[in-house]
Amino acid sequence: MIRDLPSTSTSAVSKELLRLRNEVGAMAMGRVLTLLVTVDEDQADAAIRAANDATRQHPARILVLVLANSRGRGRLDAQIRVGGDAGASEIVVLRLYGDLTRQEASVVTPLLLPDSPIVAWWPGEPPADVAGSPLGQMAHRRITDATVCPRPATQLKRRDRHYAPGDSDLAWTRITRWRALLAASLESAPFEPVTGAAVTAEPDHPGAALLAGWLAAMLRCPVTRVRSAAGSGLVSVRLERVSGPIDLVRTEDGTDTATLSRVGSLPRLVALHTPSLAQTLADELRRLDPDEVYAVALREGLPLVSRGSTRSRAAQAGDVPAGPEDVDTSDRASVSSRALGRRSPSERAADEAVQARVEEALETARAGEVRTFPDKGAVARTVVDELDRRVHDAVATRGQAHLVLTGGSMGTAVMEDLAGRARSGDLERAVWQQVHLWWGDERFVPEGHEDRNDAQADDAGLGDLPVRREHVHRVPAGSDPEQATEAAARYAAELARHAPEGSGVPELDVVMLGVGPDAHVASLFPGRPQLGVEDRTTAAVGDSPKPPPTRVTLTLPALAQASAVWLLVAGADKAEAVALARGTRDDPQVPASCVRGRHETVWWLDEAAAASLDQV
Ligand SMILES: O=C(O)[C@H](O)[C@@H](O)[C@H](O)[C@H](O)COP(=O)(O)O
């Protein structure tokens, strides 16, 4: 049934909806979500069809706001579709004219279903700040589609800059099958790390960019984007491993299949099931919780992806597959997704099962791995072993390394072990002379005062390290609490002086953090305002619950830029804090739950500090 309401009002539309509900029956009560669609006139029909098809599995009220001519008198033309081709949904098309085109939120508010989740979808170019837009602020989930926008790379940068939990993009949804196939390919022997990856696709392909970002975040290895010809879409992915590459290469015969080849097994043909717009949207509507893996791929992985060469040059160099492997195509008909028609629920469930395993692995990796040792000394020795390796890697690749030290007894234990190795000649001088040392926090007391973290490091043997004096970056000292803010600013300026263009801190290779019994890290204490600082790399602390009261600390944005965050914890008095921090995430009452490295987070624990972990 279709009911047209020209030059109407939202209250008239609301009344008509109610009348139709009674006329058409109780099915209207089965709505589980409100889908808000904002679209220009020329995309309206396609968007309505896709939204209607996508909600066949999720009965919804679909409010389609068509921004017609923004000039002239304000007017609202409405059309209500229920039953028949509207399937299990009810569709309300609202054509806005004049100044109404700038009042989307006030037009739709009276038509929202009470107590039902709201999903906003922009089939065309969305506002720059999606979550901050009037409709974005109303929605629990916000769906954009960089694929259909001009300059997709710019769109992804905006998605990152204005990201809020609940955002996702259909370019990401479309590569679900590629992600499932790649994840599955790593699920069987030989089990070995991926040492590098290359994603080949046409220039500015947002799905390829997000796929590359996901690989960079998940595999924590170098990932390169290789450019194929314009219009070639997403072409292939290569995962490099010691035993040989895994290649997923789309076939070029239009059957929506790919060849998956890996050392030790015959190349096989797999269906790609490239989803239609409606299927892609339906996939997105199945989940109302924030898609954190998308956020990781977009915000942490994508910035790590490097720009490679063209496909032909990379293929000549053997860095990417030249084309699909020769495979036995006799059973192609049974594999092509066109032959399969829509994916069977079991196949979709299988994909999702693999995705869930991969995402669980990713989440564990992001929460941080735990390494437990008999005692504090063993923790310190192993930390220094690994630290020396990281320093060598960083100096070998970038010519320098930046380490952030911690105070406390763990900080002292690490420094004592380092100094011992320096005195016995076990620290390679030429390498460690390129190392810069910083502190994660400092007590704001006079220079040389025994309470200072750097004074305790000096006492532990810092001067024996083959580190240049000018590379030891001490937080400015003082005694007047009023000067702590100025000291924090000077430390921030010193960090910025050694930072790459546009960043506030140097490329921090390893940040070491002690954890207090209250789960504080650096001088970020539970519930304190410094945890909320987003626009500075350092902050002054005036009333530390742990003496001395005045301090300077790195902030979470600074710590979050670290490649690796190592939490060094020993002692039974920390066991509860460790369990708490590992059992939650980004809780300002648990500062240790708010820090993680871009590539790695490791909890280095003695057995006493790990004692409560198995009870989480
Ligand atoms: O500035 C500080 O007060 C210390 O740096 C402190 O934050 C320390 O790192 C933790 O309390 C863990 O101490 P332990 O290393 O002794 O466990």
mmCIF file with all atom_site columns, N, CA and C and ligand atoms in Angstrom, residues 376 406-412 441-443 451 453 456 513-518 520-523 525 544 546-548 551 568-571 573-574, ligand 1:
data_model
loop_
_atom_site.group_PDB
_atom_site.id
_atom_site.type_symbol
_atom_site.label_atom_id
_atom_site.label_alt_id
_atom_site.label_comp_id
_atom_site.label_asym_id
_atom_site.label_entity_id
_atom_site.label_seq_id
_atom_site.pdbx_PDB_ins_code
_atom_site.Cartn_x
_atom_site.Cartn_y
_atom_site.Cartn_z
_atom_site.occupancy
_atom_site.B_iso_or_equiv
_atom_site.pdbx_formal_charge
_atom_site.auth_seq_id
_atom_site.auth_comp_id
_atom_site.auth_asym_id
_atom_site.auth_atom_id
_atom_site.pdbx_PDB_model_num
ATOM   1   N N   . LYS A 1 376 ? 61.044 -10.654 40.180 1.00 0.00 ? 376 LYS A N   1
ATOM   2   C CA  . LYS A 1 376 ? 61.317 -9.351  39.580 1.00 0.00 ? 376 LYS A CA  1
ATOM   3   C C   . LYS A 1 376 ? 62.615 -9.360  38.778 1.00 0.00 ? 376 LYS A C   1
ATOM   4   N N   . THR A 1 406 ? 60.560 4.061   33.118 1.00 0.00 ? 406 THR A N   1
ATOM   5   C CA  . THR A 1 406 ? 59.594 4.222   34.198 1.00 0.00 ? 406 THR A CA  1
ATOM   6   C C   . THR A 1 406 ? 60.337 4.376   35.509 1.00 0.00 ? 406 THR A C   1
ATOM   7   N N   . GLY A 1 407 ? 59.669 4.955   36.480 1.00 0.00 ? 407 GLY A N   1
ATOM   8   C CA  . GLY A 1 407 ? 60.222 5.006   37.834 1.00 0.00 ? 407 GLY A CA  1
ATOM   9   C C   . GLY A 1 407 ? 59.856 3.730   38.572 1.00 0.00 ? 407 GLY A C   1
ATOM   10  N N   . GLY A 1 408 ? 59.928 3.781   39.871 1.00 0.00 ? 408 GLY A N   1
ATOM   11  C CA  . GLY A 1 408 ? 59.545 2.629   40.683 1.00 0.00 ? 408 GLY A CA  1
ATOM   12  C C   . GLY A 1 408 ? 60.624 1.556   40.705 1.00 0.00 ? 408 GLY A C   1
ATOM   13  N N   . SER A 1 409 ? 60.323 0.501   41.461 1.00 0.00 ? 409 SER A N   1
ATOM   14  C CA  . SER A 1 409 ? 61.350 -0.534  41.636 1.00 0.00 ? 409 SER A CA  1
ATOM   15  C C   . SER A 1 409 ? 61.586 -1.311  40.347 1.00 0.00 ? 409 SER A C   1
ATOM   16  N N   . MET A 1 410 ? 60.566 -1.426  39.502 1.00 0.00 ? 410 MET A N   1
ATOM   17  C CA  . MET A 1 410 ? 60.796 -2.115  38.223 1.00 0.00 ? 410 MET A CA  1
ATOM   18  C C   . MET A 1 410 ? 61.712 -1.283  37.338 1.00 0.00 ? 410 MET A C   1
ATOM   19  N N   . GLY A 1 411 ? 61.502 0.028   37.368 1.00 0.00 ? 411 GLY A N   1
ATOM   20  C CA  . GLY A 1 411 ? 62.372 0.888   36.567 1.00 0.00 ? 411 GLY A CA  1
ATOM   21  C C   . GLY A 1 411 ? 63.817 0.779   37.036 1.00 0.00 ? 411 GLY A C   1
ATOM   22  N N   . THR A 1 412 ? 63.973 0.717   38.348 1.00 0.00 ? 412 THR A N   1
ATOM   23  C CA  . THR A 1 412 ? 65.336 0.603   38.902 1.00 0.00 ? 412 THR A CA  1
ATOM   24  C C   . THR A 1 412 ? 65.956 -0.730  38.528 1.00 0.00 ? 412 THR A C   1
ATOM   25  N N   . ASP A 1 441 ? 57.043 9.654   33.406 1.00 0.00 ? 441 ASP A N   1
ATOM   26  C CA  . ASP A 1 441 ? 56.592 10.637  34.390 1.00 0.00 ? 441 ASP A CA  1
ATOM   27  C C   . ASP A 1 441 ? 57.775 11.007  35.272 1.00 0.00 ? 441 ASP A C   1
ATOM   28  N N   . GLU A 1 442 ? 57.596 12.103  36.015 1.00 0.00 ? 442 GLU A N   1
ATOM   29  C CA  . GLU A 1 442 ? 58.680 12.579  36.883 1.00 0.00 ? 442 GLU A CA  1
ATOM   30  C C   . GLU A 1 442 ? 58.069 13.299  38.066 1.00 0.00 ? 442 GLU A C   1
ATOM   31  N N   . ARG A 1 443 ? 58.728 13.149  39.188 1.00 0.00 ? 443 ARG A N   1
ATOM   32  C CA  . ARG A 1 443 ? 58.268 13.879  40.363 1.00 0.00 ? 443 ARG A CA  1
ATOM   33  C C   . ARG A 1 443 ? 58.818 15.312  40.265 1.00 0.00 ? 443 ARG A C   1
ATOM   34  N N   . ASP A 1 451 ? 63.815 11.694  45.349 1.00 0.00 ? 451 ASP A N   1
ATOM   35  C CA  . ASP A 1 451 ? 62.486 11.270  44.870 1.00 0.00 ? 451 ASP A CA  1
ATOM   36  C C   . ASP A 1 451 ? 62.369 11.294  43.343 1.00 0.00 ? 451 ASP A C   1
ATOM   37  N N   . ASN A 1 453 ? 62.623 10.346  39.565 1.00 0.00 ? 453 ASN A N   1
ATOM   38  C CA  . ASN A 1 453 ? 62.840 9.088   38.838 1.00 0.00 ? 453 ASN A CA  1
ATOM   39  C C   . ASN A 1 453 ? 64.205 9.084   38.152 1.00 0.00 ? 453 ASN A C   1
ATOM   40  N N   . GLN A 1 456 ? 66.910 8.333   40.640 1.00 0.00 ? 456 GLN A N   1
ATOM   41  C CA  . GLN A 1 456 ? 66.966 6.895   40.963 1.00 0.00 ? 456 GLN A CA  1
ATOM   42  C C   . GLN A 1 456 ? 67.600 6.112   39.811 1.00 0.00 ? 456 GLN A C   1
ATOM   43  N N   . LEU A 1 513 ? 56.229 1.048   31.464 1.00 0.00 ? 513 LEU A N   1
ATOM   44  C CA  . LEU A 1 513 ? 55.376 1.653   32.492 1.00 0.00 ? 513 LEU A CA  1
ATOM   45  C C   . LEU A 1 513 ? 55.292 0.724   33.684 1.00 0.00 ? 513 LEU A C   1
ATOM   46  N N   . GLY A 1 514 ? 55.565 1.258   34.867 1.00 0.00 ? 514 GLY A N   1
ATOM   47  C CA  . GLY A 1 514 ? 55.246 0.511   36.075 1.00 0.00 ? 514 GLY A CA  1
ATOM   48  C C   . GLY A 1 514 ? 53.749 0.652   36.314 1.00 0.00 ? 514 GLY A C   1
ATOM   49  N N   . VAL A 1 515 ? 53.178 -0.215  37.114 1.00 0.00 ? 515 VAL A N   1
ATOM   50  C CA  . VAL A 1 515 ? 51.743 -0.141  37.436 1.00 0.00 ? 515 VAL A CA  1
ATOM   51  C C   . VAL A 1 515 ? 51.597 -0.122  38.947 1.00 0.00 ? 515 VAL A C   1
ATOM   52  N N   . GLY A 1 516 ? 50.887 0.854   39.459 1.00 0.00 ? 516 GLY A N   1
ATOM   53  C CA  . GLY A 1 516 ? 50.697 0.937   40.910 1.00 0.00 ? 516 GLY A CA  1
ATOM   54  C C   . GLY A 1 516 ? 49.593 0.006   41.391 1.00 0.00 ? 516 GLY A C   1
ATOM   55  N N   . PRO A 1 517 ? 49.495 -0.210  42.686 1.00 0.00 ? 517 PRO A N   1
ATOM   56  C CA  . PRO A 1 517 ? 48.416 -1.052  43.249 1.00 0.00 ? 517 PRO A CA  1
ATOM   57  C C   . PRO A 1 517 ? 47.021 -0.498  42.914 1.00 0.00 ? 517 PRO A C   1
ATOM   58  N N   . ASP A 1 518 ? 46.980 0.796   42.582 1.00 0.00 ? 518 ASP A N   1
ATOM   59  C CA  . ASP A 1 518 ? 45.682 1.404   42.197 1.00 0.00 ? 518 ASP A CA  1
ATOM   60  C C   . ASP A 1 518 ? 45.529 1.417   40.679 1.00 0.00 ? 518 ASP A C   1
ATOM   61  N N   . HIS A 1 520 ? 47.475 2.747   38.576 1.00 0.00 ? 520 HIS A N   1
ATOM   62  C CA  . HIS A 1 520 ? 47.970 3.955   37.873 1.00 0.00 ? 520 HIS A CA  1
ATOM   63  C C   . HIS A 1 520 ? 49.177 3.568   37.026 1.00 0.00 ? 520 HIS A C   1
ATOM   64  N N   . VAL A 1 521 ? 49.388 4.317   35.962 1.00 0.00 ? 521 VAL A N   1
ATOM   65  C CA  . VAL A 1 521 ? 50.601 4.198   35.143 1.00 0.00 ? 521 VAL A CA  1
ATOM   66  C C   . VAL A 1 521 ? 51.156 5.602   34.956 1.00 0.00 ? 521 VAL A C   1
ATOM   67  N N   . ALA A 1 522 ? 52.461 5.702   34.823 1.00 0.00 ? 522 ALA A N   1
ATOM   68  C CA  . ALA A 1 522 ? 53.129 7.013   34.805 1.00 0.00 ? 522 ALA A CA  1
ATOM   69  C C   . ALA A 1 522 ? 52.597 7.786   36.010 1.00 0.00 ? 522 ALA A C   1
ATOM   70  N N   . SER A 1 523 ? 52.125 9.023   35.826 1.00 0.00 ? 523 SER A N   1
ATOM   71  C CA  . SER A 1 523 ? 51.446 9.695   36.938 1.00 0.00 ? 523 SER A CA  1
ATOM   72  C C   . SER A 1 523 ? 50.011 9.968   36.547 1.00 0.00 ? 523 SER A C   1
ATOM   73  N N   . PHE A 1 525 ? 46.563 8.855   37.432 1.00 0.00 ? 525 PHE A N   1
ATOM   74  C CA  . PHE A 1 525 ? 45.932 8.171   38.565 1.00 0.00 ? 525 PHE A CA  1
ATOM   75  C C   . PHE A 1 525 ? 44.422 8.011   38.342 1.00 0.00 ? 525 PHE A C   1
ATOM   76  N N   . SER A 1 544 ? 48.846 14.532  43.427 1.00 0.00 ? 544 SER A N   1
ATOM   77  C CA  . SER A 1 544 ? 48.987 13.080  43.254 1.00 0.00 ? 544 SER A CA  1
ATOM   78  C C   . SER A 1 544 ? 48.602 12.345  44.542 1.00 0.00 ? 544 SER A C   1
ATOM   79  N N   . LYS A 1 546 ? 49.683 9.685   45.343 1.00 0.00 ? 546 LYS A N   1
ATOM   80  C CA  . LYS A 1 546 ? 50.920 9.033   45.800 1.00 0.00 ? 546 LYS A CA  1
ATOM   81  C C   . LYS A 1 546 ? 51.980 10.126  45.908 1.00 0.00 ? 546 LYS A C   1
ATOM   82  N N   . PRO A 1 547 ? 52.591 10.299  47.072 1.00 0.00 ? 547 PRO A N   1
ATOM   83  C CA  . PRO A 1 547 ? 53.602 11.359  47.218 1.00 0.00 ? 547 PRO A CA  1
ATOM   84  C C   . PRO A 1 547 ? 54.791 11.087  46.314 1.00 0.00 ? 547 PRO A C   1
ATOM   85  N N   . PRO A 1 548 ? 55.532 12.110  45.928 1.00 0.00 ? 548 PRO A N   1
ATOM   86  C CA  . PRO A 1 548 ? 55.241 13.525  46.166 1.00 0.00 ? 548 PRO A CA  1
ATOM   87  C C   . PRO A 1 548 ? 54.057 14.006  45.333 1.00 0.00 ? 548 PRO A C   1
ATOM   88  N N   . ARG A 1 551 ? 53.751 16.491  40.050 1.00 0.00 ? 551 ARG A N   1
ATOM   89  C CA  . ARG A 1 551 ? 54.466 15.677  39.062 1.00 0.00 ? 551 ARG A CA  1
ATOM   90  C C   . ARG A 1 551 ? 54.240 16.199  37.653 1.00 0.00 ? 551 ARG A C   1
ATOM   91  N N   . LEU A 1 568 ? 55.485 -3.244  33.204 1.00 0.00 ? 568 LEU A N   1
ATOM   92  C CA  . LEU A 1 568 ? 56.423 -4.037  34.018 1.00 0.00 ? 568 LEU A CA  1
ATOM   93  C C   . LEU A 1 568 ? 55.892 -4.068  35.444 1.00 0.00 ? 568 LEU A C   1
ATOM   94  N N   . VAL A 1 569 ? 55.474 -5.254  35.902 1.00 0.00 ? 569 VAL A N   1
ATOM   95  C CA  . VAL A 1 569 ? 54.766 -5.317  37.182 1.00 0.00 ? 569 VAL A CA  1
ATOM   96  C C   . VAL A 1 569 ? 55.271 -6.485  38.007 1.00 0.00 ? 569 VAL A C   1
ATOM   97  N N   . ALA A 1 570 ? 55.610 -6.177  39.246 1.00 0.00 ? 570 ALA A N   1
ATOM   98  C CA  . ALA A 1 570 ? 56.046 -7.242  40.160 1.00 0.00 ? 570 ALA A CA  1
ATOM   99  C C   . ALA A 1 570 ? 55.453 -6.970  41.532 1.00 0.00 ? 570 ALA A C   1
ATOM   100 N N   . GLY A 1 571 ? 55.123 -8.070  42.230 1.00 0.00 ? 571 GLY A N   1
ATOM   101 C CA  . GLY A 1 571 ? 54.650 -7.923  43.600 1.00 0.00 ? 571 GLY A CA  1
ATOM   102 C C   . GLY A 1 571 ? 53.172 -8.256  43.735 1.00 0.00 ? 571 GLY A C   1
ATOM   103 N N   . ASP A 1 573 ? 51.091 -7.066  45.655 1.00 0.00 ? 573 ASP A N   1
ATOM   104 C CA  . ASP A 1 573 ? 50.205 -5.902  45.871 1.00 0.00 ? 573 ASP A CA  1
ATOM   105 C C   . ASP A 1 573 ? 49.678 -5.341  44.547 1.00 0.00 ? 573 ASP A C   1
ATOM   106 N N   . LYS A 1 574 ? 50.200 -5.847  43.427 1.00 0.00 ? 574 LYS A N   1
ATOM   107 C CA  . LYS A 1 574 ? 49.716 -5.355  42.128 1.00 0.00 ? 574 LYS A CA  1
ATOM   108 C C   . LYS A 1 574 ? 48.745 -6.347  41.474 1.00 0.00 ? 574 LYS A C   1
HETATM 109 O O1  . LIG B 2 .   ? 56.232 7.859   39.785 1.00 0.00 ? 1   LIG B O1  1
HETATM 110 C C1  . LIG B 2 .   ? 55.978 6.922   40.542 1.00 0.00 ? 1   LIG B C1  1
HETATM 111 O O2  . LIG B 2 .   ? 55.381 7.014   41.606 1.00 0.00 ? 1   LIG B O2  1
HETATM 112 C C2  . LIG B 2 .   ? 56.434 5.567   40.144 1.00 0.00 ? 1   LIG B C2  1
HETATM 113 O O3  . LIG B 2 .   ? 56.950 5.566   38.827 1.00 0.00 ? 1   LIG B O3  1
HETATM 114 C C3  . LIG B 2 .   ? 55.262 4.613   40.223 1.00 0.00 ? 1   LIG B C3  1
HETATM 115 O O4  . LIG B 2 .   ? 54.273 4.993   39.257 1.00 0.00 ? 1   LIG B O4  1
HETATM 116 C C4  . LIG B 2 .   ? 55.683 3.194   39.942 1.00 0.00 ? 1   LIG B C4  1
HETATM 117 O O5  . LIG B 2 .   ? 56.053 3.035   38.590 1.00 0.00 ? 1   LIG B O5  1
HETATM 118 C C5  . LIG B 2 .   ? 54.547 2.258   40.270 1.00 0.00 ? 1   LIG B C5  1
HETATM 119 O O6  . LIG B 2 .   ? 54.083 2.555   41.565 1.00 0.00 ? 1   LIG B O6  1
HETATM 120 C C6  . LIG B 2 .   ? 55.025 0.810   40.217 1.00 0.00 ? 1   LIG B C6  1
HETATM 121 O O7  . LIG B 2 .   ? 56.053 0.680   41.172 1.00 0.00 ? 1   LIG B O7  1
HETATM 122 P P1  . LIG B 2 .   ? 56.968 -0.639  41.182 1.00 0.00 ? 1   LIG B P1  1
HETATM 123 O O8  . LIG B 2 .   ? 57.758 -0.579  39.909 1.00 0.00 ? 1   LIG B O8  1
HETATM 124 O O9  . LIG B 2 .   ? 57.809 -0.498  42.364 1.00 0.00 ? 1   LIG B O9  1
HETATM 125 O O10 . LIG B 2 .   ? 56.044 -1.804  41.188 1.00 0.00 ? 1   LIG B O10 1
#
